[in-house]
Each structure stands twice: as structure tokens, then as C-alpha cells.
Amino acid sequence: MDITVVGEGAVLAAPDILRLHAGVEVRRASAAEAFTAVRAAAARLAEALSRAGTAAHDVRTVELSLGPEYEAYPKVTSYRAAQGVEVVVRDLARADHVIDTVAGVGEEARLNGVAFELSDPSAPLREARTRAFREAAAKAAQYAELAGRPLGRVVSVKEEVRGGPVPMRAALEAAETRASVSPGRQTLSVTVEVGYDFAA
């Protein structure tokens, strides 16, 4: 191998899935009261999401916690219990409705952020690979010309892909502002390292 070059290709794509991080949280005088209350609130949240048309397989528990809170250790002031879920919204036109549904559960409701992603990134990744390889090939051809030697065959290819869910960690006041949640566009990039031989 006589020439190693790196090419990069980037493609913008519109995400079509939203992952909403939400849940319920309570504080009570005893651990048992806190746990009972948070489980009841979580059941109300699950029921509300189901009524809003969210499939059971699109709701995943991601947090279940219970612990004391202190005024000054070791004096316990209350017990905090929380149960968090990740809700997958596959129709972005329903995003505001789902957020409003969570907020409508009551004072126990918590909205912790959203992340957007592509359900099928294969097409934009193919385009990014094409752009990356063409850039690498152009560099290799230039180096071969500068070296005064003919460019030979490709002998190695190594790829690195970047991109993924795009988080938006912000306070969501959807119930009050009715603000629309916008997915924007996501950058998927491929970096490829290509090795060439010089031709004989």
C-alpha cells in the first residue's frame, strides 16, 4: 500500500421518530407512601398514554427510584419516588398531543426532554458513503499526480459513521404554551480511510 487518504461525506436528513423522556415523581412522609403514590401516578400515566393511542410496546420503563431526602443528614425530611418512561412517537404530527397527555396527568408529571432519530438511516448513509469515497478517490488521484506515478487499485477501506439521536434537553411547557416540537434535520456523516497501491 502506497497511498492512504481520508474522505468524508455528510448528508442532512429529517428525523421521523421522537423519543419523549417523561415520568412521574412524588414526595411523601414515608417510603411506603411515596412508593404507593408513584406507582398509582405511573398507572395513570400509562392509561393516559394508551387512551392517546400510544402502543404498549412504544412505552419503556427507564427509571424506578425511591430514597430519602435530608434537611441536614441524618434528619430525613421526606421520601422521593420516581418512575420514568421513554415514549416512542412514530407520527411526529402527534408529538404535541402526546406531550400534552403527559402534562395532563397532574402535578406528579415530569417532562425530561426529547430526542429525534431516523427510523431508517440506510438511504442517507449510502449517499454519505458515496460522497466520502469520491472525496477520498479525488485526493488519491491528486497525490498520485503530484508523485508522478499512476494510481493503482484499492487495497483497503475502513469506515467510521457518525450521527444518531439528536437530544433536545429543555423545559417543555407544552400544556401552557402549545408550542410545536420541531425535529429539524440531523447530520449523518461517514469518514472513510482508503488505501491505494501505485500502478506498475
CSV table of C-alpha atoms in Angstrom, one decimal:
chain,number,residue,atom,x,y,z
A,1,MET,CA,0.0,0.0,0.0
A,2,ASP,CA,1.5,3.3,-1.1
A,3,ILE,CA,-1.2,6.0,-0.5
A,4,THR,CA,-3.7,6.3,2.3
A,5,VAL,CA,-6.3,9.0,2.2
A,6,VAL,CA,-9.4,10.0,4.1
A,7,GLY,CA,-12.7,11.2,2.7
A,8,GLU,CA,-15.8,12.5,4.4
A,9,GLY,CA,-19.3,12.6,3.3
A,10,ALA,CA,-22.2,14.3,5.2
A,11,VAL,CA,-25.9,14.2,4.5
A,12,LEU,CA,-28.8,16.1,6.1
A,13,ALA,CA,-31.9,14.0,6.8
A,14,ALA,CA,-35.2,14.8,8.6
A,15,PRO,CA,-35.8,12.6,11.6
A,16,ASP,CA,-39.2,10.9,11.7
A,17,ILE,CA,-39.2,9.4,15.3
A,18,LEU,CA,-39.4,11.2,18.6
A,19,ARG,CA,-38.4,9.7,21.9
A,20,LEU,CA,-40.0,11.5,24.8
A,21,HIS,CA,-38.4,11.1,28.2
A,22,ALA,CA,-41.1,11.6,30.8
A,23,GLY,CA,-42.4,10.2,34.1
A,24,VAL,CA,-43.9,10.9,37.5
A,25,GLU,CA,-42.4,12.0,40.8
A,26,VAL,CA,-43.8,12.3,44.3
A,27,ARG,CA,-42.6,13.2,47.8
A,28,ARG,CA,-44.3,11.7,50.9
A,29,ALA,CA,-43.6,11.4,54.6
A,30,SER,CA,-42.7,7.7,54.4
A,31,ALA,CA,-41.1,5.4,51.9
A,32,ALA,CA,-44.2,3.2,51.6
A,33,GLU,CA,-46.4,6.2,51.0
A,34,ALA,CA,-44.1,7.6,48.3
A,35,PHE,CA,-43.8,4.2,46.5
A,36,THR,CA,-47.6,3.6,46.6
A,37,ALA,CA,-48.2,7.1,45.3
A,38,VAL,CA,-45.7,7.0,42.5
A,39,ARG,CA,-47.0,3.6,41.3
A,40,ALA,CA,-50.5,5.0,41.2
A,41,ALA,CA,-49.3,8.0,39.3
A,42,ALA,CA,-47.4,5.8,36.8
A,43,ALA,CA,-50.5,3.7,36.2
A,44,ARG,CA,-52.5,6.9,35.4
A,45,LEU,CA,-49.7,8.0,33.0
A,46,ALA,CA,-49.8,4.6,31.3
A,47,GLU,CA,-53.5,4.7,31.0
A,48,ALA,CA,-53.5,8.2,29.6
A,49,LEU,CA,-50.8,7.3,27.0
A,50,SER,CA,-52.9,4.3,26.0
A,51,ARG,CA,-56.0,6.4,25.5
A,52,ALA,CA,-53.9,8.8,23.4
A,53,GLY,CA,-53.2,6.0,21.0
A,54,THR,CA,-49.7,5.0,22.1
A,55,ALA,CA,-49.0,1.3,21.7
A,56,ALA,CA,-47.8,-0.6,24.8
A,57,HIS,CA,-44.6,-1.6,23.0
A,58,ASP,CA,-43.7,2.0,22.5
A,59,VAL,CA,-43.6,2.8,26.2
A,60,ARG,CA,-40.5,1.5,28.1
A,61,THR,CA,-39.7,2.0,31.8
A,62,VAL,CA,-36.3,3.6,32.2
A,63,GLU,CA,-36.3,4.7,35.8
A,64,LEU,CA,-37.7,3.4,39.1
A,65,SER,CA,-36.2,5.1,42.2
A,66,LEU,CA,-37.0,5.5,45.9
A,67,GLY,CA,-35.0,7.3,48.5
A,68,PRO,CA,-34.8,9.7,51.4
A,69,GLU,CA,-34.3,13.4,51.2
A,70,TYR,CA,-32.5,15.2,54.0
A,71,GLU,CA,-32.8,18.6,55.6
A,72,ALA,CA,-29.5,18.0,57.4
A,73,TYR,CA,-28.1,14.5,57.5
A,74,PRO,CA,-29.3,12.2,59.1
A,75,LYS,CA,-32.6,14.0,59.5
A,76,VAL,CA,-35.0,12.8,56.8
A,77,THR,CA,-37.5,15.4,55.6
A,78,SER,CA,-39.3,13.2,53.0
A,79,TYR,CA,-39.0,10.3,50.7
A,80,ARG,CA,-38.8,10.8,46.9
A,81,ALA,CA,-40.1,8.2,44.5
A,82,ALA,CA,-39.9,8.5,40.7
A,83,GLN,CA,-40.8,6.3,37.7
A,84,GLY,CA,-39.6,7.4,34.3
A,85,VAL,CA,-40.6,6.2,30.9
A,86,GLU,CA,-39.4,6.6,27.3
A,87,VAL,CA,-42.3,7.1,24.9
A,88,VAL,CA,-41.6,6.4,21.2
A,89,VAL,CA,-43.8,8.7,18.9
A,90,ARG,CA,-43.7,7.3,15.4
A,91,ASP,CA,-46.0,10.0,13.9
A,92,LEU,CA,-44.5,13.4,14.6
A,93,ALA,CA,-47.8,15.1,13.9
A,94,ARG,CA,-48.9,13.5,17.2
A,95,ALA,CA,-45.9,14.8,19.2
A,96,ASP,CA,-47.7,17.8,20.8
A,97,HIS,CA,-50.7,15.7,21.7
A,98,VAL,CA,-48.5,13.1,23.5
A,99,ILE,CA,-46.6,15.8,25.4
A,100,ASP,CA,-49.9,17.4,26.4
A,101,THR,CA,-51.2,13.9,27.6
A,102,VAL,CA,-48.2,13.5,29.9
A,103,ALA,CA,-48.5,17.0,31.3
A,104,GLY,CA,-52.2,16.4,31.9
A,105,VAL,CA,-51.6,13.6,34.3
A,106,GLY,CA,-51.2,16.1,37.1
A,107,GLU,CA,-48.7,17.7,39.4
A,108,GLU,CA,-46.7,14.4,39.6
A,109,ALA,CA,-45.9,14.6,35.8
A,110,ARG,CA,-42.4,15.3,34.7
A,111,LEU,CA,-41.1,16.1,31.1
A,112,ASN,CA,-37.4,15.5,30.9
A,113,GLY,CA,-36.6,16.0,27.3
A,114,VAL,CA,-36.8,14.6,23.8
A,115,ALA,CA,-34.6,13.1,21.2
A,116,PHE,CA,-35.2,12.7,17.5
A,117,GLU,CA,-33.9,10.0,15.2
A,118,LEU,CA,-34.3,8.4,11.8
A,119,SER,CA,-36.3,5.1,11.7
A,120,ASP,CA,-34.3,4.0,8.6
A,121,PRO,CA,-30.9,5.8,8.0
A,122,SER,CA,-29.8,3.4,5.3
A,123,ALA,CA,-30.6,5.7,2.3
A,124,PRO,CA,-28.8,8.8,3.6
A,125,LEU,CA,-25.9,6.6,4.8
A,126,ARG,CA,-25.5,5.2,1.3
A,127,GLU,CA,-25.3,8.8,-0.1
A,128,ALA,CA,-22.8,9.8,2.6
A,129,ARG,CA,-20.6,6.8,1.8
A,130,THR,CA,-20.7,7.7,-1.9
A,131,ARG,CA,-19.6,11.3,-1.1
A,132,ALA,CA,-16.9,10.1,1.3
A,133,PHE,CA,-15.4,7.6,-1.2
A,134,ARG,CA,-15.5,10.1,-4.1
A,135,GLU,CA,-13.6,12.6,-1.9
A,136,ALA,CA,-11.0,10.0,-0.9
A,137,ALA,CA,-10.6,8.9,-4.6
A,138,ALA,CA,-10.1,12.5,-5.7
A,139,LYS,CA,-7.4,13.0,-3.1
A,140,ALA,CA,-5.6,9.8,-4.0
A,141,ALA,CA,-5.7,10.8,-7.7
A,142,GLN,CA,-4.2,14.2,-6.8
A,143,TYR,CA,-1.4,12.7,-4.7
A,144,ALA,CA,-0.6,10.2,-7.5
A,145,GLU,CA,-0.3,13.0,-10.0
A,146,LEU,CA,1.9,15.0,-7.6
A,147,ALA,CA,4.1,12.0,-7.2
A,148,GLY,CA,4.3,11.4,-10.9
A,149,ARG,CA,3.0,7.9,-10.7
A,150,PRO,CA,-0.1,6.1,-11.9
A,151,LEU,CA,-2.7,5.3,-9.3
A,152,GLY,CA,-3.4,1.6,-8.8
A,153,ARG,CA,-6.1,-0.5,-7.2
A,154,VAL,CA,-7.8,0.0,-3.8
A,155,VAL,CA,-6.3,-2.3,-1.2
A,156,SER,CA,-8.1,-1.3,2.0
A,157,VAL,CA,-11.2,0.5,3.1
A,158,LYS,CA,-12.1,1.5,6.7
A,159,GLU,CA,-15.3,3.3,7.6
A,160,GLU,CA,-16.4,5.4,10.6
A,161,VAL,CA,-20.1,6.5,10.9
A,162,ARG,CA,-21.2,9.4,13.0
A,163,GLY,CA,-24.7,10.6,13.8
A,164,GLY,CA,-27.6,9.3,15.8
A,165,PRO,CA,-30.4,10.6,18.1
A,166,VAL,CA,-30.4,14.3,18.4
A,167,PRO,CA,-31.3,15.3,22.0
A,168,MET,CA,-33.1,18.4,23.0
A,169,ARG,CA,-32.8,18.9,26.7
A,170,ALA,CA,-35.1,21.8,27.5
A,171,ALA,CA,-38.0,22.6,29.8
A,172,LEU,CA,-41.2,21.6,27.9
A,173,GLU,CA,-44.2,23.7,28.8
A,174,ALA,CA,-46.4,22.3,26.1
A,175,ALA,CA,-49.6,22.3,28.3
A,176,GLU,CA,-49.3,26.1,28.7
A,177,THR,CA,-47.7,27.3,25.5
A,178,ARG,CA,-48.9,24.8,23.0
A,179,ALA,CA,-45.5,25.2,21.4
A,180,SER,CA,-44.8,22.8,18.5
A,181,VAL,CA,-41.9,20.5,18.8
A,182,SER,CA,-39.7,20.7,15.7
A,183,PRO,CA,-37.4,17.8,14.7
A,184,GLY,CA,-35.2,20.0,12.4
A,185,ARG,CA,-32.6,18.0,10.4
A,186,GLN,CA,-30.0,15.5,11.5
A,187,THR,CA,-26.5,15.2,10.0
A,188,LEU,CA,-25.2,11.7,9.2
A,189,SER,CA,-21.6,11.6,8.3
A,190,VAL,CA,-19.3,8.9,7.1
A,191,THR,CA,-15.5,9.0,7.2
A,192,VAL,CA,-13.7,6.5,5.1
A,193,GLU,CA,-10.0,5.7,5.0
A,194,VAL,CA,-8.9,4.2,1.7
A,195,GLY,CA,-5.6,2.7,0.8
A,196,TYR,CA,-4.3,2.5,-2.8
A,197,ASP,CA,-1.3,0.9,-4.5
A,198,PHE,CA,0.6,2.7,-7.2
A,199,ALA,CA,0.2,1.0,-10.5
A,200,ALA,CA,3.3,-0.6,-12.0
